[in-house]
Amino acid sequence: MQKHSIVIVGGGFGGLATLHELQRQGTSDIQITLVNPANFTLFTPMLPEVASGSIEARHIVQPLRSADSATKADRPSTAFELGEVVTADLEGRSISVRHPVTHDVKALEYDELVLAVGATDSTMGVSGVKEYAIPLKTIADAQILRERVVAALEVATRTPDPVERDRLLRFAIVGGNFTGVELAGELQAFLEKVIHYYPGISLSQIELVVLDSGEHLLGHLPSKFGKYAASVLRKRGAKLLLKQDVGAIDAAGLILKDGTRISSATVIWAAGEQPSALAGALGLKTSKHGAIEVAADMSVPGAAHVWALGDCAAIPRPHGGTYAPLAQNAIREGALLARNIVASIEGKPTSNFRYRERGQMASLGNRKAVALLPGGHMITGMAAWLAWRAYYLGRLPSLQLKTRVSIDWALGTLFRSGASRLPMVDRDATSFDSYLPAKETHAADR
Ligand SMILES: Cc1cc2nc3c(=O)[nH]c(=O)nc-3n(C[C@H](O)[C@H](O)[C@H](O)COP(=O)(O)OP(=O)(O)OC[C@H]3O[C@@H](n4cnc5c(N)ncnc54)[C@H](O)[C@@H]3O)c2cc1C
């Protein structure tokens, strides 16, 4: 008998939640294929700690090829396909997947298609973001960021010119929401730990600037959360520039819309994200933010057998608006979406997605955090920090990663951070391109 083929595009929070629930709920008549451009999934909430070196990069990634090993005989079989979906024939129910090594494009047929392709950085129309700012979205971004911070300290320690030294010792984070705030806390803690290795540089010479266009940090939460985060960061010496719009970024630093120049050799872009452009490329109807418009059961109207969830989808809330692009939402969406697919295969009715976020937390480094608990309660300081660690440790996708991160944290309390610079993260040198078949490489040389 021909198996029912379900293709999940995107191996992040939403895609994997869908996969795992399908593996639990589906029958052996189902064949699942997971497509992702990298052969691992990334646990983004701990990226700021990788950027500060508190956690090793490999300890927050989970191989995707192990996803198929969990399958039992009476459950769906699962395959992993390394590649990026570039186009689709939604009428003919087929997608085209480009392999990252050979670049050849393969067609994959489906009975049900799940789009969980997430979001990418948005420059928000600010010039120079791509060229001069460092994003924090991928594991390579986190590693590059750490190398750049250490490089700035290394060069500053031997730079006699006070103006240039000042530029090297100013670290600017654009965006004061979760990523920007957590990164600021981590970076401050890191700089405090390593500064004594650098002769002639004191903590008072370093300036960490956080800029945001809103009135307070953590703008999606009630203002008391942002105010607490601001007081913690300020006490440790950070400069907060609120209600400030960045107009441009260049090699010397950034320029505010009012013309003020802030010189900085390290500008970090944590200001905006936009849903993956794949939705538009497939001709699906999108919201004004570019997210795929879906019905409340996450099916895509007008595209039969297509479903979408997570950061790439605009899922309507029962009383207006759409669900926020958060991992906790994508995980719940994935679980329901899997059940809806199984229901639709069995000819049963599907259910609408309804979920109330359980709370949100931002770690501020140095054993402090701020947390919004269910019911709107706020906890701060060490208690919130312990809650942050316990919650996110629990959400890591495997026992192996939980153990590795716990060990990193324990070592962090026992030993001082180092400031070794490992200039090995070169996107070209580590790209798959160098693994092209020899004949193709030689042909390209001629
Ligand atoms: C630094 C940082 C910290 C964060 N911290 C938190 C937090 O503390 N709590 C929280 O709830 N949320 C947090 N988030 C947000 C959270 O990461 C996202 O909401 C979540 O990842 C969304 O899940 P997703 O499955 O929609 O997308 P993702 O997890 O981004 O997964 C999308 C996947 O699709 C793949 N993909 C993209 N295009 C294609 C294509 N064409 N073909 C095939 N595959 C493709 C991508 O490579 C990726 O693997 C954070 C985000 C960042 C960047």
PDB file of N, CA, C and O in Angstrom, residues 68-118:
ATOM      1  N   ASP A  68      15.255  10.145  12.944  1.00  0.00           N
ATOM      2  CA  ASP A  68      14.565   8.962  12.407  1.00  0.00           C
ATOM      3  C   ASP A  68      14.803   7.715  13.250  1.00  0.00           C
ATOM      4  O   ASP A  68      14.117   6.729  13.105  1.00  0.00           O
ATOM      5  N   SER A  69      15.776   7.763  14.191  1.00  0.00           N
ATOM      6  CA  SER A  69      16.078   6.536  14.929  1.00  0.00           C
ATOM      7  C   SER A  69      14.996   6.229  15.972  1.00  0.00           C
ATOM      8  O   SER A  69      14.923   5.134  16.484  1.00  0.00           O
ATOM      9  N   ALA A  70      14.136   7.218  16.293  1.00  0.00           N
ATOM     10  CA  ALA A  70      13.154   7.018  17.358  1.00  0.00           C
ATOM     11  C   ALA A  70      11.921   6.234  16.881  1.00  0.00           C
ATOM     12  O   ALA A  70      11.047   5.914  17.652  1.00  0.00           O
ATOM     13  N   THR A  71      11.869   5.943  15.586  1.00  0.00           N
ATOM     14  CA  THR A  71      10.645   5.369  15.023  1.00  0.00           C
ATOM     15  C   THR A  71      10.432   3.911  15.448  1.00  0.00           C
ATOM     16  O   THR A  71      11.325   3.095  15.361  1.00  0.00           O
ATOM     17  N   LYS A  72       9.186   3.582  15.886  1.00  0.00           N
ATOM     18  CA  LYS A  72       8.839   2.190  16.221  1.00  0.00           C
ATOM     19  C   LYS A  72       8.118   1.566  15.027  1.00  0.00           C
ATOM     20  O   LYS A  72       7.595   2.285  14.167  1.00  0.00           O
ATOM     21  N   ALA A  73       8.018   0.219  15.015  1.00  0.00           N
ATOM     22  CA  ALA A  73       7.465  -0.485  13.847  1.00  0.00           C
ATOM     23  C   ALA A  73       6.030  -0.058  13.519  1.00  0.00           C
ATOM     24  O   ALA A  73       5.659   0.037  12.354  1.00  0.00           O
ATOM     25  N   ASP A  74       5.215   0.199  14.554  1.00  0.00           N
ATOM     26  CA  ASP A  74       3.817   0.546  14.279  1.00  0.00           C
ATOM     27  C   ASP A  74       3.622   2.055  14.127  1.00  0.00           C
ATOM     28  O   ASP A  74       2.497   2.539  14.110  1.00  0.00           O
ATOM     29  N   ARG A  75       4.712   2.769  14.058  1.00  0.00           N
ATOM     30  CA  ARG A  75       4.644   4.237  13.954  1.00  0.00           C
ATOM     31  C   ARG A  75       5.161   4.686  12.581  1.00  0.00           C
ATOM     32  O   ARG A  75       5.768   3.890  11.859  1.00  0.00           O
ATOM     33  N   PRO A  76       4.981   5.962  12.247  1.00  0.00           N
ATOM     34  CA  PRO A  76       5.450   6.411  10.925  1.00  0.00           C
ATOM     35  C   PRO A  76       6.953   6.233  10.763  1.00  0.00           C
ATOM     36  O   PRO A  76       7.695   6.317  11.743  1.00  0.00           O
ATOM     37  N   SER A  77       7.388   5.973   9.551  1.00  0.00           N
ATOM     38  CA  SER A  77       8.834   5.947   9.302  1.00  0.00           C
ATOM     39  C   SER A  77       9.261   7.366   8.965  1.00  0.00           C
ATOM     40  O   SER A  77       8.473   8.173   8.439  1.00  0.00           O
ATOM     41  N   THR A  78      10.505   7.701   9.308  1.00  0.00           N
ATOM     42  CA  THR A  78      10.978   9.076   9.164  1.00  0.00           C
ATOM     43  C   THR A  78      12.293   9.099   8.415  1.00  0.00           C
ATOM     44  O   THR A  78      13.170   8.279   8.664  1.00  0.00           O
ATOM     45  N   ALA A  79      12.421  10.072   7.506  1.00  0.00           N
ATOM     46  CA  ALA A  79      13.683  10.244   6.778  1.00  0.00           C
ATOM     47  C   ALA A  79      14.105  11.698   6.903  1.00  0.00           C
ATOM     48  O   ALA A  79      13.252  12.589   7.068  1.00  0.00           O
ATOM     49  N   PHE A  80      15.402  11.927   6.817  1.00  0.00           N
ATOM     50  CA  PHE A  80      15.902  13.300   6.850  1.00  0.00           C
ATOM     51  C   PHE A  80      16.495  13.644   5.493  1.00  0.00           C
ATOM     52  O   PHE A  80      17.237  12.852   4.910  1.00  0.00           O
ATOM     53  N   GLU A  81      16.170  14.815   4.996  1.00  0.00           N
ATOM     54  CA  GLU A  81      16.679  15.269   3.698  1.00  0.00           C
ATOM     55  C   GLU A  81      17.437  16.570   3.922  1.00  0.00           C
ATOM     56  O   GLU A  81      16.852  17.573   4.343  1.00  0.00           O
ATOM     57  N   LEU A  82      18.739  16.541   3.691  1.00  0.00           N
ATOM     58  CA  LEU A  82      19.533  17.762   3.863  1.00  0.00           C
ATOM     59  C   LEU A  82      19.318  18.663   2.650  1.00  0.00           C
ATOM     60  O   LEU A  82      19.581  18.265   1.515  1.00  0.00           O
ATOM     61  N   GLY A  83      18.850  19.875   2.870  1.00  0.00           N
ATOM     62  CA  GLY A  83      18.668  20.771   1.732  1.00  0.00           C
ATOM     63  C   GLY A  83      17.719  21.904   2.057  1.00  0.00           C
ATOM     64  O   GLY A  83      17.097  21.948   3.123  1.00  0.00           O
ATOM     65  N   GLU A  84      17.637  22.808   1.092  1.00  0.00           N
ATOM     66  CA  GLU A  84      16.795  23.997   1.247  1.00  0.00           C
ATOM     67  C   GLU A  84      15.697  23.941   0.187  1.00  0.00           C
ATOM     68  O   GLU A  84      15.994  23.688  -0.991  1.00  0.00           O
ATOM     69  N   VAL A  85      14.480  24.171   0.603  1.00  0.00           N
ATOM     70  CA  VAL A  85      13.387  24.189  -0.384  1.00  0.00           C
ATOM     71  C   VAL A  85      13.474  25.500  -1.149  1.00  0.00           C
ATOM     72  O   VAL A  85      13.506  26.583  -0.555  1.00  0.00           O
ATOM     73  N   VAL A  86      13.546  25.397  -2.467  1.00  0.00           N
ATOM     74  CA  VAL A  86      13.686  26.614  -3.272  1.00  0.00           C
ATOM     75  C   VAL A  86      12.411  26.985  -4.023  1.00  0.00           C
ATOM     76  O   VAL A  86      12.099  28.160  -4.183  1.00  0.00           O
ATOM     77  N   THR A  87      11.690  25.977  -4.488  1.00  0.00           N
ATOM     78  CA  THR A  87      10.406  26.256  -5.146  1.00  0.00           C
ATOM     79  C   THR A  87       9.432  25.118  -4.828  1.00  0.00           C
ATOM     80  O   THR A  87       9.834  24.107  -4.245  1.00  0.00           O
ATOM     81  N   ALA A  88       8.196  25.309  -5.243  1.00  0.00           N
ATOM     82  CA  ALA A  88       7.209  24.244  -5.046  1.00  0.00           C
ATOM     83  C   ALA A  88       6.166  24.326  -6.142  1.00  0.00           C
ATOM     84  O   ALA A  88       5.890  25.396  -6.674  1.00  0.00           O
ATOM     85  N   ASP A  89       5.618  23.166  -6.466  1.00  0.00           N
ATOM     86  CA  ASP A  89       4.466  23.112  -7.353  1.00  0.00           C
ATOM     87  C   ASP A  89       3.309  22.654  -6.466  1.00  0.00           C
ATOM     88  O   ASP A  89       3.145  21.454  -6.231  1.00  0.00           O
ATOM     89  N   LEU A  90       2.582  23.641  -5.935  1.00  0.00           N
ATOM     90  CA  LEU A  90       1.571  23.301  -4.933  1.00  0.00           C
ATOM     91  C   LEU A  90       0.384  22.556  -5.565  1.00  0.00           C
ATOM     92  O   LEU A  90      -0.258  21.746  -4.900  1.00  0.00           O
ATOM     93  N   GLU A  91       0.140  22.810  -6.859  1.00  0.00           N
ATOM     94  CA  GLU A  91      -0.936  22.073  -7.556  1.00  0.00           C
ATOM     95  C   GLU A  91      -0.541  20.613  -7.704  1.00  0.00           C
ATOM     96  O   GLU A  91      -1.316  19.714  -7.446  1.00  0.00           O
ATOM     97  N   GLY A  92       0.700  20.418  -8.137  1.00  0.00           N
ATOM     98  CA  GLY A  92       1.185  19.056  -8.399  1.00  0.00           C
ATOM     99  C   GLY A  92       1.708  18.371  -7.140  1.00  0.00           C
ATOM    100  O   GLY A  92       2.206  17.251  -7.206  1.00  0.00           O
ATOM    101  N   ARG A  93       1.650  19.052  -5.978  1.00  0.00           N
ATOM    102  CA  ARG A  93       2.105  18.537  -4.680  1.00  0.00           C
ATOM    103  C   ARG A  93       3.546  18.022  -4.722  1.00  0.00           C
ATOM    104  O   ARG A  93       3.847  16.861  -4.460  1.00  0.00           O
ATOM    105  N   SER A  94       4.423  18.957  -5.092  1.00  0.00           N
ATOM    106  CA  SER A  94       5.840  18.586  -5.097  1.00  0.00           C
ATOM    107  C   SER A  94       6.686  19.813  -4.751  1.00  0.00           C
ATOM    108  O   SER A  94       6.306  20.946  -5.074  1.00  0.00           O
ATOM    109  N   ILE A  95       7.781  19.588  -4.035  1.00  0.00           N
ATOM    110  CA  ILE A  95       8.692  20.689  -3.706  1.00  0.00           C
ATOM    111  C   ILE A  95      10.065  20.391  -4.300  1.00  0.00           C
ATOM    112  O   ILE A  95      10.408  19.239  -4.558  1.00  0.00           O
ATOM    113  N   SER A  96      10.854  21.455  -4.517  1.00  0.00           N
ATOM    114  CA  SER A  96      12.213  21.274  -5.039  1.00  0.00           C
ATOM    115  C   SER A  96      13.197  21.606  -3.924  1.00  0.00           C
ATOM    116  O   SER A  96      13.145  22.691  -3.335  1.00  0.00           O
ATOM    117  N   VAL A  97      14.090  20.671  -3.656  1.00  0.00           N
ATOM    118  CA  VAL A  97      15.036  20.817  -2.546  1.00  0.00           C
ATOM    119  C   VAL A  97      16.458  20.897  -3.105  1.00  0.00           C
ATOM    120  O   VAL A  97      16.883  20.007  -3.846  1.00  0.00           O
ATOM    121  N   ARG A  98      17.164  21.977  -2.765  1.00  0.00           N
ATOM    122  CA  ARG A  98      18.537  22.126  -3.251  1.00  0.00           C
ATOM    123  C   ARG A  98      19.506  21.630  -2.182  1.00  0.00           C
ATOM    124  O   ARG A  98      19.473  22.061  -1.046  1.00  0.00           O
ATOM    125  N   HIS A  99      20.391  20.735  -2.619  1.00  0.00           N
ATOM    126  CA  HIS A  99      21.357  20.155  -1.685  1.00  0.00           C
ATOM    127  C   HIS A  99      22.495  21.152  -1.445  1.00  0.00           C
ATOM    128  O   HIS A  99      22.995  21.756  -2.395  1.00  0.00           O
ATOM    129  N   PRO A 100      22.936  21.342  -0.193  1.00  0.00           N
ATOM    130  CA  PRO A 100      23.950  22.365   0.064  1.00  0.00           C
ATOM    131  C   PRO A 100      25.350  21.987  -0.414  1.00  0.00           C
ATOM    132  O   PRO A 100      26.203  22.849  -0.568  1.00  0.00           O
ATOM    133  N   VAL A 101      25.609  20.708  -0.672  1.00  0.00           N
ATOM    134  CA  VAL A 101      26.944  20.299  -1.115  1.00  0.00           C
ATOM    135  C   VAL A 101      27.035  20.327  -2.632  1.00  0.00           C
ATOM    136  O   VAL A 101      27.858  21.021  -3.215  1.00  0.00           O
ATOM    137  N   THR A 102      26.154  19.579  -3.261  1.00  0.00           N
ATOM    138  CA  THR A 102      26.249  19.434  -4.716  1.00  0.00           C
ATOM    139  C   THR A 102      25.460  20.516  -5.448  1.00  0.00           C
ATOM    140  O   THR A 102      25.643  20.725  -6.635  1.00  0.00           O
ATOM    141  N   HIS A 103      24.577  21.174  -4.735  1.00  0.00           N
ATOM    142  CA  HIS A 103      23.684  22.194  -5.283  1.00  0.00           C
ATOM    143  C   HIS A 103      22.677  21.631  -6.271  1.00  0.00           C
ATOM    144  O   HIS A 103      21.971  22.384  -6.924  1.00  0.00           O
ATOM    145  N   ASP A 104      22.642  20.310  -6.439  1.00  0.00           N
ATOM    146  CA  ASP A 104      21.614  19.837  -7.366  1.00  0.00           C
ATOM    147  C   ASP A 104      20.243  19.854  -6.693  1.00  0.00           C
ATOM    148  O   ASP A 104      20.125  19.822  -5.473  1.00  0.00           O
ATOM    149  N   VAL A 105      19.242  19.957  -7.535  1.00  0.00           N
ATOM    150  CA  VAL A 105      17.883  20.161  -7.029  1.00  0.00           C
ATOM    151  C   VAL A 105      17.077  18.886  -7.251  1.00  0.00           C
ATOM    152  O   VAL A 105      17.090  18.299  -8.331  1.00  0.00           O
ATOM    153  N   LYS A 106      16.421  18.474  -6.176  1.00  0.00           N
ATOM    154  CA  LYS A 106      15.686  17.207  -6.229  1.00  0.00           C
ATOM    155  C   LYS A 106      14.212  17.490  -5.965  1.00  0.00           C
ATOM    156  O   LYS A 106      13.882  18.328  -5.118  1.00  0.00           O
ATOM    157  N   ALA A 107      13.331  16.798  -6.665  1.00  0.00           N
ATOM    158  CA  ALA A 107      11.892  16.993  -6.411  1.00  0.00           C
ATOM    159  C   ALA A 107      11.431  15.994  -5.358  1.00  0.00           C
ATOM    160  O   ALA A 107      11.855  14.840  -5.355  1.00  0.00           O
ATOM    161  N   LEU A 108      10.606  16.493  -4.443  1.00  0.00           N
ATOM    162  CA  LEU A 108      10.039  15.612  -3.411  1.00  0.00           C
ATOM    163  C   LEU A 108       8.528  15.739  -3.482  1.00  0.00           C
ATOM    164  O   LEU A 108       8.003  16.851  -3.409  1.00  0.00           O
ATOM    165  N   GLU A 109       7.854  14.617  -3.616  1.00  0.00           N
ATOM    166  CA  GLU A 109       6.392  14.676  -3.679  1.00  0.00           C
ATOM    167  C   GLU A 109       5.806  14.541  -2.288  1.00  0.00           C
ATOM    168  O   GLU A 109       6.428  13.939  -1.414  1.00  0.00           O
ATOM    169  N   TYR A 110       4.643  15.137  -2.089  1.00  0.00           N
ATOM    170  CA  TYR A 110       4.030  15.040  -0.767  1.00  0.00           C
ATOM    171  C   TYR A 110       2.524  14.848  -0.892  1.00  0.00           C
ATOM    172  O   TYR A 110       1.926  15.205  -1.917  1.00  0.00           O
ATOM    173  N   ASP A 111       1.955  14.319   0.189  1.00  0.00           N
ATOM    174  CA  ASP A 111       0.490  14.344   0.318  1.00  0.00           C
ATOM    175  C   ASP A 111       0.087  15.500   1.219  1.00  0.00           C
ATOM    176  O   ASP A 111      -0.953  16.107   1.026  1.00  0.00           O
ATOM    177  N   GLU A 112       0.921  15.765   2.242  1.00  0.00           N
ATOM    178  CA  GLU A 112       0.694  16.911   3.126  1.00  0.00           C
ATOM    179  C   GLU A 112       2.031  17.641   3.263  1.00  0.00           C
ATOM    180  O   GLU A 112       3.075  16.999   3.464  1.00  0.00           O
ATOM    181  N   LEU A 113       1.987  18.964   3.188  1.00  0.00           N
ATOM    182  CA  LEU A 113       3.228  19.757   3.289  1.00  0.00           C
ATOM    183  C   LEU A 113       3.134  20.676   4.505  1.00  0.00           C
ATOM    184  O   LEU A 113       2.154  21.414   4.659  1.00  0.00           O
ATOM    185  N   VAL A 114       4.154  20.635   5.350  1.00  0.00           N
ATOM    186  CA  VAL A 114       4.188  21.501   6.532  1.00  0.00           C
ATOM    187  C   VAL A 114       5.318  22.504   6.360  1.00  0.00           C
ATOM    188  O   VAL A 114       6.490  22.125   6.187  1.00  0.00           O
ATOM    189  N   LEU A 115       4.988  23.788   6.397  1.00  0.00           N
ATOM    190  CA  LEU A 115       6.015  24.830   6.269  1.00  0.00           C
ATOM    191  C   LEU A 115       6.344  25.368   7.662  1.00  0.00           C
ATOM    192  O   LEU A 115       5.483  25.958   8.331  1.00  0.00           O
ATOM    193  N   ALA A 116       7.569  25.141   8.090  1.00  0.00           N
ATOM    194  CA  ALA A 116       8.021  25.598   9.425  1.00  0.00           C
ATOM    195  C   ALA A 116       9.393  26.231   9.241  1.00  0.00           C
ATOM    196  O   ALA A 116      10.364  25.858   9.905  1.00  0.00           O
ATOM    197  N   VAL A 117       9.461  27.193   8.308  1.00  0.00           N
ATOM    198  CA  VAL A 117      10.768  27.711   7.876  1.00  0.00           C
ATOM    199  C   VAL A 117      11.257  28.917   8.683  1.00  0.00           C
ATOM    200  O   VAL A 117      12.313  29.482   8.395  1.00  0.00           O
ATOM    201  N   GLY A 118      10.520  29.322   9.708  1.00  0.00           N
ATOM    202  CA  GLY A 118      11.023  30.330  10.640  1.00  0.00           C
ATOM    203  C   GLY A 118      11.170  31.725  10.046  1.00  0.00           C
ATOM    204  O   GLY A 118      10.481  32.115   9.103  1.00  0.00           O
TER     205      GLY A 118
END
